[in-house]
């Protein structure tokens, strides 16, 4: 039995959470993997109700779980996810961008993963006022750069892909910080002679994600660049509604959609639940590897095949050119999982 903590979130978060709970119920009842879901509060609604965007009780429950699923939260996102990443040392943010059939995509045959360093860079919140100027501190360490580089090479090794790691930075301008990141990745690359290694400046990468996205396998980059490039990559393959993500540490992991709370479509049953359902798929993959549990890998494959199959048959939500509601889409996924 796997204990899963589920943060239901804000905006479209609760709708997406219902979809994921329905999918997990079906897995629990029909496949060989048992899960027990505990719903938790965090985000804007939690802040209003409890005075804390990330209540202590939520953190305690997450720590007692095998994995955490997190729906998007609203304005208080920085007080929830950025804090959780630090508290649980979830140093690797894994954001796949993969082509699915029948998508409003810029290009096809894309299968890449962005491995984003999750704990430092400009996201540590070190901002200071000096007169009328604000100074933000950017920290990049050898240790954090090394472990994210190792994670990127291991990811490329595990994938059935092009066996290439592209290290994205701007070391020609940020010579010290990105210089260290680039040099450290280069050193780690020497331990993986079978994997092609290349450097790319972030501006060139932003361009190449549009021009030749199919040429990428694994991109490894710092926190802010990874945040921006992964939104871009998800748009190239069909939009945020199809974009899952994982935050992985050595002991724990949290899975969440790439997108935010999307208040503009909240409560309308038009949100695409694929981003969260595919995040659950990434969770089962991780549980499978961590616990050497093949049945989790099988569940992950079933989820992936179900989503792939229904969009291939043209069953889609509005954001990807269809007319199915969140619930209808979810029911179609479920009917293919069983
Ligand atoms: P954040 O800054 O927290 O990432 P944001 O304001 O940039 O959030 P998102 O909430 O990430 O915006 O989403 C941008 C837009 O993409 C939304 O306004 C919505 O229209 C669309 N969108 C995002 N997620 C989905 C989804 N799951 N299904 C359908 N449309 C979505």
Short mmCIF file of C-alpha atoms and ligand atoms in Angstrom, two decimals:
data_model
loop_
_atom_site.label_atom_id
_atom_site.label_comp_id
_atom_site.label_asym_id
_atom_site.label_seq_id
_atom_site.Cartn_x
_atom_site.Cartn_y
_atom_site.Cartn_z
CA UNK A 1 0.00 0.00 0.00
CA UNK A 2 1.44 3.35 -1.05
CA UNK A 3 0.45 6.42 0.99
CA UNK A 4 -0.11 9.34 -1.34
CA UNK A 5 -0.44 12.91 -0.07
CA UNK A 6 -2.59 15.02 -2.38
CA UNK A 7 -2.58 18.83 -2.22
CA UNK A 8 -5.83 19.85 -3.93
CA UNK A 9 -4.73 23.44 -4.65
CA UNK A 10 -6.51 26.52 -6.01
CA UNK A 11 -8.13 27.57 -9.28
CA UNK A 12 -8.42 24.47 -11.46
CA UNK A 13 -6.56 22.49 -8.78
CA UNK A 14 -9.66 20.94 -7.14
CA UNK A 15 -11.11 19.85 -10.53
CA UNK A 16 -7.82 18.27 -11.58
CA UNK A 17 -7.56 16.62 -8.15
CA UNK A 18 -10.98 15.01 -8.59
CA UNK A 19 -9.81 13.58 -11.90
CA UNK A 20 -6.65 12.16 -10.38
CA UNK A 21 -8.56 10.69 -7.43
CA UNK A 22 -10.94 8.97 -9.87
CA UNK A 23 -7.98 7.54 -11.78
CA UNK A 24 -6.26 6.38 -8.57
CA UNK A 25 -9.50 4.76 -7.34
CA UNK A 26 -9.73 2.74 -10.52
CA UNK A 27 -6.08 1.70 -10.27
CA UNK A 28 -6.64 0.71 -6.65
CA UNK A 29 -9.71 -1.38 -7.50
CA UNK A 30 -8.54 -2.99 -10.73
CA UNK A 31 -4.76 -3.15 -10.97
CA UNK A 32 -2.21 -4.75 -8.69
CA UNK A 33 -1.14 -1.53 -6.96
CA UNK A 34 -2.83 -0.29 -3.78
CA UNK A 35 -2.85 3.40 -2.90
CA UNK A 36 -4.28 5.36 -0.01
CA UNK A 37 -4.87 9.04 -0.76
CA UNK A 38 -4.89 11.77 1.91
CA UNK A 39 -6.24 15.13 0.74
CA UNK A 40 -4.27 18.11 2.08
CA UNK A 41 -4.61 21.87 2.04
CA UNK A 42 -2.03 24.36 0.80
CA UNK A 43 -2.20 27.56 -1.21
CA UNK A 44 -4.49 30.60 -1.30
CA UNK A 45 -7.53 28.83 0.19
CA UNK A 46 -5.40 27.37 2.99
CA UNK A 47 -3.92 30.81 3.68
CA UNK A 48 -7.40 32.31 4.00
CA UNK A 49 -8.64 29.52 6.23
CA UNK A 50 -5.63 28.82 8.44
CA UNK A 51 -3.43 31.91 8.06
CA UNK A 52 -0.70 29.77 6.49
CA UNK A 53 -0.23 28.95 2.80
CA UNK A 54 1.59 25.79 3.85
CA UNK A 55 0.07 24.57 7.15
CA UNK A 56 2.37 22.51 9.43
CA UNK A 57 -0.15 19.67 9.37
CA UNK A 58 0.23 19.45 5.57
CA UNK A 59 4.01 19.25 5.81
CA UNK A 60 3.76 16.55 8.52
CA UNK A 61 1.36 14.45 6.44
CA UNK A 62 3.57 14.78 3.35
CA UNK A 63 6.58 13.58 5.34
CA UNK A 64 4.61 10.48 6.40
CA UNK A 65 3.68 9.63 2.79
CA UNK A 66 5.44 7.63 0.10
CA UNK A 67 4.95 10.40 -2.47
CA UNK A 68 3.07 13.66 -2.93
CA UNK A 69 0.79 14.80 -5.73
CA UNK A 70 0.33 18.56 -5.81
CA UNK A 71 -2.33 20.37 -7.84
CA UNK A 72 -1.48 23.95 -8.83
CA UNK A 73 -1.85 26.68 -6.21
CA UNK A 74 -2.52 30.38 -6.83
CA UNK A 75 -0.82 33.57 -5.72
CA UNK A 76 0.83 31.88 -2.75
CA UNK A 77 2.69 29.38 -4.98
CA UNK A 78 6.10 30.64 -3.90
CA UNK A 79 5.17 30.02 -0.25
CA UNK A 80 4.12 26.46 -1.04
CA UNK A 81 6.15 24.81 -3.76
CA UNK A 82 9.38 26.75 -3.40
CA UNK A 83 9.31 26.03 0.36
CA UNK A 84 8.44 22.34 -0.12
CA UNK A 85 11.26 21.91 -2.63
CA UNK A 86 13.70 23.28 -0.06
CA UNK A 87 12.20 21.51 2.99
CA UNK A 88 12.20 18.10 1.28
CA UNK A 89 15.39 18.78 -0.68
CA UNK A 90 13.67 18.07 -4.00
CA UNK A 91 16.61 19.22 -6.03
CA UNK A 92 15.68 17.90 -9.47
CA UNK A 93 12.71 19.28 -11.36
CA UNK A 94 11.95 16.97 -14.25
CA UNK A 95 9.78 18.41 -17.01
CA UNK A 96 9.21 16.19 -20.04
CA UNK A 97 8.00 17.70 -23.33
CA UNK A 98 6.68 14.92 -25.49
CA UNK A 99 4.65 14.87 -28.70
CA UNK A 100 1.18 13.38 -28.47
CA UNK A 101 -0.96 12.79 -31.57
CA UNK A 102 -3.54 15.31 -32.77
CA UNK A 103 -2.10 18.26 -30.84
CA UNK A 104 -2.07 21.92 -31.79
CA UNK A 105 1.74 21.57 -31.77
CA UNK A 106 4.40 23.61 -33.55
CA UNK A 107 6.33 20.47 -34.48
CA UNK A 108 6.07 16.69 -34.11
CA UNK A 109 8.34 13.83 -32.98
CA UNK A 110 9.56 15.67 -29.93
CA UNK A 111 10.65 13.71 -26.89
CA UNK A 112 12.81 15.66 -24.49
CA UNK A 113 13.18 16.20 -20.78
CA UNK A 114 14.20 19.40 -19.07
CA UNK A 115 16.14 18.70 -15.86
CA UNK A 116 16.01 21.92 -13.88
CA UNK A 117 18.02 22.61 -10.72
CA UNK A 118 15.39 23.28 -8.09
CA UNK A 119 17.01 24.66 -4.95
CA UNK A 120 19.10 27.72 -5.76
CA UNK A 121 19.71 30.41 -8.40
CA UNK A 122 17.53 33.54 -8.12
CA UNK A 123 14.73 31.55 -6.41
CA UNK A 124 16.17 31.59 -2.91
CA UNK A 125 14.32 34.87 -2.28
CA UNK A 126 17.43 36.85 -1.28
CA UNK A 127 16.35 40.32 -2.36
CA UNK A 128 17.49 43.50 -0.63
CA UNK A 129 16.63 47.15 -0.86
CA UNK A 130 19.57 49.51 -1.14
CA UNK A 131 18.09 52.98 -1.41
CA UNK A 132 15.92 52.97 -4.49
CA UNK A 133 17.59 49.91 -5.91
CA UNK A 134 16.69 46.29 -5.26
CA UNK A 135 19.45 43.73 -5.34
CA UNK A 136 18.71 40.03 -5.91
CA UNK A 137 21.33 37.44 -5.06
CA UNK A 138 21.96 34.52 -7.36
CA UNK A 139 23.59 31.53 -5.74
CA UNK A 140 25.02 28.62 -7.70
CA UNK A 141 27.02 25.95 -5.86
CA UNK A 142 29.33 23.21 -7.07
CA UNK A 143 27.44 20.58 -5.05
CA UNK A 144 24.00 21.46 -6.40
CA UNK A 145 25.34 21.75 -9.95
CA UNK A 146 27.05 18.39 -9.67
CA UNK A 147 24.04 16.47 -8.37
CA UNK A 148 21.69 17.96 -10.98
CA UNK A 149 24.21 17.14 -13.72
CA UNK A 150 24.43 13.54 -12.45
CA UNK A 151 20.63 13.36 -12.47
CA UNK A 152 20.53 14.66 -16.06
CA UNK A 153 23.04 12.08 -17.31
CA UNK A 154 21.26 9.27 -15.43
CA UNK A 155 17.98 10.43 -17.01
CA UNK A 156 19.50 10.33 -20.49
CA UNK A 157 20.94 6.88 -19.79
CA UNK A 158 17.54 5.52 -18.69
CA UNK A 159 15.70 6.93 -21.69
CA UNK A 160 15.24 5.37 -25.05
CA UNK A 161 16.35 8.64 -26.59
CA UNK A 162 19.22 10.32 -28.37
CA UNK A 163 21.61 9.99 -25.42
CA UNK A 164 22.51 13.63 -25.38
CA UNK A 165 22.73 16.18 -22.59
CA UNK A 166 22.56 19.88 -23.45
CA UNK A 167 23.85 22.13 -20.68
CA UNK A 168 22.03 25.47 -20.88
CA UNK A 169 23.44 28.61 -19.25
CA UNK A 170 24.69 32.12 -19.95
CA UNK A 171 28.29 31.80 -18.85
CA UNK A 172 29.50 34.40 -21.33
CA UNK A 173 27.71 37.05 -19.23
CA UNK A 174 27.33 35.48 -15.76
CA UNK A 175 30.90 34.26 -15.79
CA UNK A 176 31.17 33.24 -12.16
CA UNK A 177 27.77 31.66 -11.42
CA UNK A 178 26.99 30.09 -14.77
CA UNK A 179 30.70 29.55 -15.32
CA UNK A 180 30.70 27.22 -12.30
CA UNK A 181 27.50 25.48 -13.44
CA UNK A 182 28.86 24.90 -16.97
CA UNK A 183 32.29 23.72 -15.77
CA UNK A 184 30.77 21.33 -13.21
CA UNK A 185 28.42 19.79 -15.80
CA UNK A 186 31.39 19.37 -18.14
CA UNK A 187 33.30 17.50 -15.43
CA UNK A 188 30.36 15.18 -14.75
CA UNK A 189 30.04 14.58 -18.52
CA UNK A 190 33.47 12.92 -18.53
CA UNK A 191 32.00 10.08 -16.44
CA UNK A 192 29.43 9.39 -19.17
CA UNK A 193 31.47 8.86 -22.35
CA UNK A 194 28.55 7.22 -24.18
CA UNK A 195 26.39 10.32 -23.83
CA UNK A 196 26.98 13.28 -26.12
CA UNK A 197 27.47 16.52 -24.19
CA UNK A 198 27.02 20.05 -25.50
CA UNK A 199 26.82 23.59 -24.13
CA UNK A 200 24.15 26.02 -25.29
CA UNK A 201 23.49 29.61 -24.24
CA UNK A 202 19.97 30.11 -22.94
CA UNK A 203 18.99 32.55 -25.70
CA UNK A 204 20.11 30.08 -28.37
CA UNK A 205 18.22 27.33 -26.55
CA UNK A 206 15.00 29.41 -26.49
CA UNK A 207 15.38 29.80 -30.25
CA UNK A 208 16.25 26.16 -30.93
CA UNK A 209 13.26 24.93 -28.94
CA UNK A 210 11.16 26.54 -31.70
CA UNK A 211 13.51 25.91 -34.62
CA UNK A 212 14.57 22.31 -34.04
CA UNK A 213 12.98 20.94 -30.84
CA UNK A 214 13.32 17.36 -32.09
CA UNK A 215 17.12 17.64 -31.74
CA UNK A 216 17.00 17.72 -27.91
CA UNK A 217 17.13 14.74 -25.55
CA UNK A 218 17.91 16.01 -22.04
CA UNK A 219 18.42 19.67 -21.18
CA UNK A 220 20.10 20.43 -17.85
CA UNK A 221 19.86 23.98 -16.58
CA UNK A 222 19.57 26.31 -13.62
CA UNK A 223 16.33 27.13 -11.79
CA UNK A 224 15.02 30.28 -13.53
CA UNK A 225 16.08 29.29 -17.05
CA UNK A 226 14.51 25.85 -16.52
CA UNK A 227 11.23 27.39 -15.38
CA UNK A 228 10.95 29.53 -18.50
CA UNK A 229 12.26 27.01 -21.05
CA UNK A 230 9.93 24.25 -19.81
CA UNK A 231 6.85 26.44 -20.34
CA UNK A 232 8.12 27.17 -23.83
CA UNK A 233 8.82 23.49 -24.54
CA UNK A 234 5.35 22.48 -23.36
CA UNK A 235 3.78 25.01 -25.73
CA UNK A 236 5.81 23.61 -28.65
CA UNK A 237 4.31 20.15 -28.12
CA UNK A 238 0.72 21.25 -27.56
CA UNK A 239 0.29 23.35 -24.46
CA UNK A 240 0.41 23.41 -20.70
CA UNK A 241 -2.62 21.13 -20.37
CA UNK A 242 -0.44 18.17 -21.39
CA UNK A 243 2.61 19.08 -19.29
CA UNK A 244 3.46 17.07 -16.14
CA UNK A 245 6.45 17.53 -13.84
CA UNK A 246 8.31 15.80 -11.03
CA UNK A 247 10.33 17.26 -8.16
CA UNK A 248 12.75 14.60 -7.05
CA UNK A 249 15.15 14.28 -4.13
CA UNK A 250 17.20 11.37 -2.83
CA UNK A 251 14.44 10.25 -0.42
CA UNK A 252 11.19 11.89 -1.47
CA UNK A 253 9.37 13.15 -4.57
CA UNK A 254 6.48 15.45 -5.42
CA UNK A 255 4.58 15.45 -8.70
CA UNK A 256 2.64 18.41 -10.13
CA UNK A 257 1.51 19.97 -13.41
CA UNK A 258 3.89 22.51 -14.95
CA UNK A 259 1.10 25.09 -15.16
CA UNK A 260 -0.38 27.35 -12.50
CA UNK A 261 -3.89 27.61 -11.06
CA UNK A 262 -5.40 29.04 -14.33
CA UNK A 263 -8.10 31.07 -12.54
CA UNK A 264 -9.50 32.18 -15.92
CA UNK A 265 -10.97 28.69 -16.52
CA UNK A 266 -11.48 27.52 -12.92
CA UNK A 267 -14.80 25.88 -12.04
CA UNK A 268 -15.87 25.57 -15.68
CA UNK A 269 -14.97 21.91 -16.19
CA UNK A 270 -12.90 22.80 -19.27
CA UNK A 271 -9.42 22.22 -17.80
CA UNK A 272 -7.33 19.47 -19.31
CA UNK A 273 -6.57 16.97 -16.51
CA UNK A 274 -3.77 15.29 -18.54
CA UNK A 275 -1.10 17.44 -16.91
CA UNK A 276 -2.02 16.06 -13.47
CA UNK A 277 -2.87 12.53 -14.63
CA UNK A 278 0.51 12.34 -16.39
CA UNK A 279 2.12 13.67 -13.21
CA UNK A 280 0.57 10.66 -11.43
CA UNK A 281 2.07 8.50 -14.16
CA UNK A 282 5.51 9.96 -13.35
CA UNK A 283 4.83 9.20 -9.67
CA UNK A 284 4.20 5.52 -10.41
CA UNK A 285 7.39 5.37 -12.49
CA UNK A 286 9.35 6.82 -9.58
CA UNK A 287 7.68 4.53 -7.01
CA UNK A 288 8.46 1.59 -9.29
CA UNK A 289 12.15 2.44 -9.50
CA UNK A 290 12.47 3.36 -5.81
CA UNK A 291 10.73 0.21 -4.55
CA UNK A 292 11.78 -2.14 -7.37
CA UNK A 293 8.05 -2.63 -7.95
CA UNK A 294 7.36 -3.67 -11.50
CA UNK A 295 3.60 -3.34 -11.04
CA UNK A 296 4.02 0.42 -10.54
CA UNK A 297 5.87 0.60 -13.87
CA UNK A 298 2.98 -1.29 -15.49
CA UNK A 299 0.47 1.17 -14.04
CA UNK A 300 2.56 4.10 -15.36
CA UNK A 301 2.55 2.57 -18.83
CA UNK A 302 -1.22 1.99 -18.69
CA UNK A 303 -1.83 5.64 -17.82
CA UNK A 304 0.47 6.85 -20.59
CA UNK A 305 -1.10 4.51 -23.17
CA UNK A 306 -4.61 5.57 -22.11
CA UNK A 307 -3.92 9.30 -22.55
CA UNK A 308 -2.05 8.68 -25.81
CA UNK A 309 -4.88 6.51 -27.14
CA UNK A 310 -7.72 8.88 -26.42
CA UNK A 311 -6.08 11.99 -27.86
CA UNK A 312 -5.12 9.90 -30.89
CA UNK A 313 -8.83 9.11 -31.29
CA UNK A 314 -9.62 12.82 -31.13
CA UNK A 315 -11.12 12.76 -27.63
CA UNK A 316 -9.78 16.04 -26.32
CA UNK A 317 -10.43 19.00 -24.04
CA UNK A 318 -10.85 22.54 -25.38
CA UNK A 319 -7.22 23.66 -24.91
CA UNK A 320 -6.00 21.00 -27.35
CA UNK A 321 -8.75 21.48 -29.90
CA UNK A 322 -11.58 19.28 -28.54
CA UNK A 323 -14.86 19.75 -26.71
CA UNK A 324 -14.75 17.22 -23.86
CA UNK A 325 -15.23 18.40 -20.31
CA UNK A 326 -12.67 17.61 -17.60
CA UNK A 327 -14.94 14.85 -16.29
CA UNK A 328 -15.68 13.34 -19.74
CA UNK A 329 -12.00 13.29 -20.61
CA UNK A 330 -11.19 11.63 -17.27
CA UNK A 331 -13.89 8.97 -17.78
CA UNK A 332 -12.35 8.15 -21.16
CA UNK A 333 -8.90 7.77 -19.59
CA UNK A 334 -10.38 5.51 -16.92
CA UNK A 335 -12.21 3.30 -19.42
CA UNK A 336 -8.88 2.60 -21.13
CA UNK A 337 -6.96 1.91 -17.93
CA UNK A 338 -9.21 -0.90 -16.75
P1 LIG B 1 1.79 30.59 -12.96
O1 LIG B 1 2.46 31.92 -13.02
O2 LIG B 1 1.35 30.22 -11.60
O3 LIG B 1 2.56 29.49 -13.66
P2 LIG B 1 0.11 31.63 -15.06
O4 LIG B 1 -0.74 32.76 -14.67
O5 LIG B 1 1.34 31.86 -15.86
O6 LIG B 1 0.43 30.74 -13.75
P3 LIG B 1 -1.13 29.25 -15.79
O7 LIG B 1 -2.13 29.12 -14.73
O8 LIG B 1 0.09 28.42 -15.70
O9 LIG B 1 -0.76 30.74 -15.92
O10 LIG B 1 -1.79 28.98 -17.20
C1 LIG B 1 -1.74 29.88 -18.31
C2 LIG B 1 -2.96 29.64 -19.16
O11 LIG B 1 -2.91 28.36 -19.77
C3 LIG B 1 -4.23 29.62 -18.30
O12 LIG B 1 -4.73 30.90 -18.16
C4 LIG B 1 -5.14 28.68 -19.04
O13 LIG B 1 -5.91 29.37 -19.97
C5 LIG B 1 -4.17 27.72 -19.74
N1 LIG B 1 -4.06 26.46 -18.99
C6 LIG B 1 -3.18 26.17 -18.01
N2 LIG B 1 -3.38 24.92 -17.56
C7 LIG B 1 -4.40 24.40 -18.26
C8 LIG B 1 -5.09 23.15 -18.26
N3 LIG B 1 -4.75 22.13 -17.43
N4 LIG B 1 -6.10 22.98 -19.13
C9 LIG B 1 -6.45 23.95 -19.97
N5 LIG B 1 -5.85 25.16 -20.04
C10 LIG B 1 -4.84 25.39 -19.19
#
